């Protein structure tokens, strides 16, 4: 069997993806679809760690705009990511995949606390690793979490699942003439303010450590597996 191009990767799924066609919260049917997509990529033999966002439930910035203390609101956002992580774990385990959930905020009854060495061991054993609770620190996004965890777990690339099929030079929803990049340099992604695929701190971490970012549409069947195998999918930022 052909080997995956990337042996160990980090997949970042935004909270938005978890709500499927709903306006808010979690769509269990859509999460089942996501789980199947992840299963097919996992079957290639790639070691996969997943960081999930929480924007479908709560974002710290939104809370603070309405007068909440920002740090409190951010901790709530981190808890939202754990809701999503649990839903994803449930869907993956229903497919028979062995998973481990680690959280950056201790919740011993439902997850292991994040521990790098243990996380690495899970990946080496072929267990699907889900990381909830962001970094456990306020004022940070799950994109930055993905870059940080990707680096400390020695991942060859960060796979950023998005609604559009890659990075464009303008918003394709508003500008029909927007051009898609198939490849892009990390320098360009960092310097060009129009490119909003991940926040600056996440891109800066990847740029400083030469970790590729693959931006792709998860909502297209088979795409994630193709990207893991090294087929041209979406945009590669390298
Ligand atoms: N968050 C945080 N620290 C972290 C990661 C996340 O405070 O290390 C909070 C922050 O409030 C953020 C929320 O968790 O708004 C949900 O994460 P994010 O907005 O990144 O989710 P996504 O946009 O991917 O759905």
CSV table of C-alpha atoms in Angstrom, one decimal, residues 6 147 151 155-160 167 181-193 195 197-215 235-238:
chain,number,residue,atom,x,y,z
A,6,UNK,CA,3.0,13.0,5.9
A,147,UNK,CA,0.6,25.4,15.5
A,151,UNK,CA,5.3,21.7,16.7
A,155,UNK,CA,4.0,17.0,13.1
A,156,UNK,CA,5.2,17.4,9.6
A,157,UNK,CA,2.3,19.6,8.6
A,158,UNK,CA,-0.8,21.4,10.0
A,159,UNK,CA,-3.9,20.6,8.0
A,160,UNK,CA,-6.3,23.4,8.3
A,167,UNK,CA,-6.3,30.2,0.0
A,181,UNK,CA,-3.2,29.8,-4.8
A,182,UNK,CA,-2.1,26.2,-5.2
A,183,UNK,CA,1.1,26.9,-3.3
A,184,UNK,CA,2.1,29.9,-1.2
A,185,UNK,CA,5.2,30.7,0.8
A,186,UNK,CA,5.0,31.0,4.6
A,187,UNK,CA,6.6,34.5,4.2
A,188,UNK,CA,3.8,35.6,1.8
A,189,UNK,CA,1.1,34.2,4.1
A,190,UNK,CA,2.6,36.0,7.1
A,191,UNK,CA,3.2,39.4,5.3
A,192,UNK,CA,-0.1,39.7,3.3
A,193,UNK,CA,-2.9,41.0,5.6
A,195,UNK,CA,-4.6,36.3,3.8
A,197,UNK,CA,-6.4,31.6,6.7
A,198,UNK,CA,-4.9,31.4,10.2
A,199,UNK,CA,-4.1,34.1,12.7
A,200,UNK,CA,-0.7,35.7,12.5
A,201,UNK,CA,0.8,34.1,15.6
A,202,UNK,CA,-0.1,30.6,14.2
A,203,UNK,CA,1.5,31.4,10.8
A,204,UNK,CA,4.5,33.0,12.5
A,205,UNK,CA,5.1,29.8,14.5
A,206,UNK,CA,4.9,27.6,11.4
A,207,UNK,CA,7.1,30.1,9.5
A,208,UNK,CA,9.8,30.1,12.1
A,209,UNK,CA,9.9,26.4,12.4
A,210,UNK,CA,9.3,25.5,8.7
A,211,UNK,CA,6.1,23.5,9.2
A,212,UNK,CA,3.9,23.3,6.2
A,213,UNK,CA,0.2,24.4,6.4
A,214,UNK,CA,-2.2,22.6,4.1
A,215,UNK,CA,-5.5,24.5,3.7
A,235,UNK,CA,-3.4,25.3,-1.0
A,236,UNK,CA,0.0,24.2,0.4
A,237,UNK,CA,1.8,27.0,2.4
A,238,UNK,CA,5.4,26.0,2.6
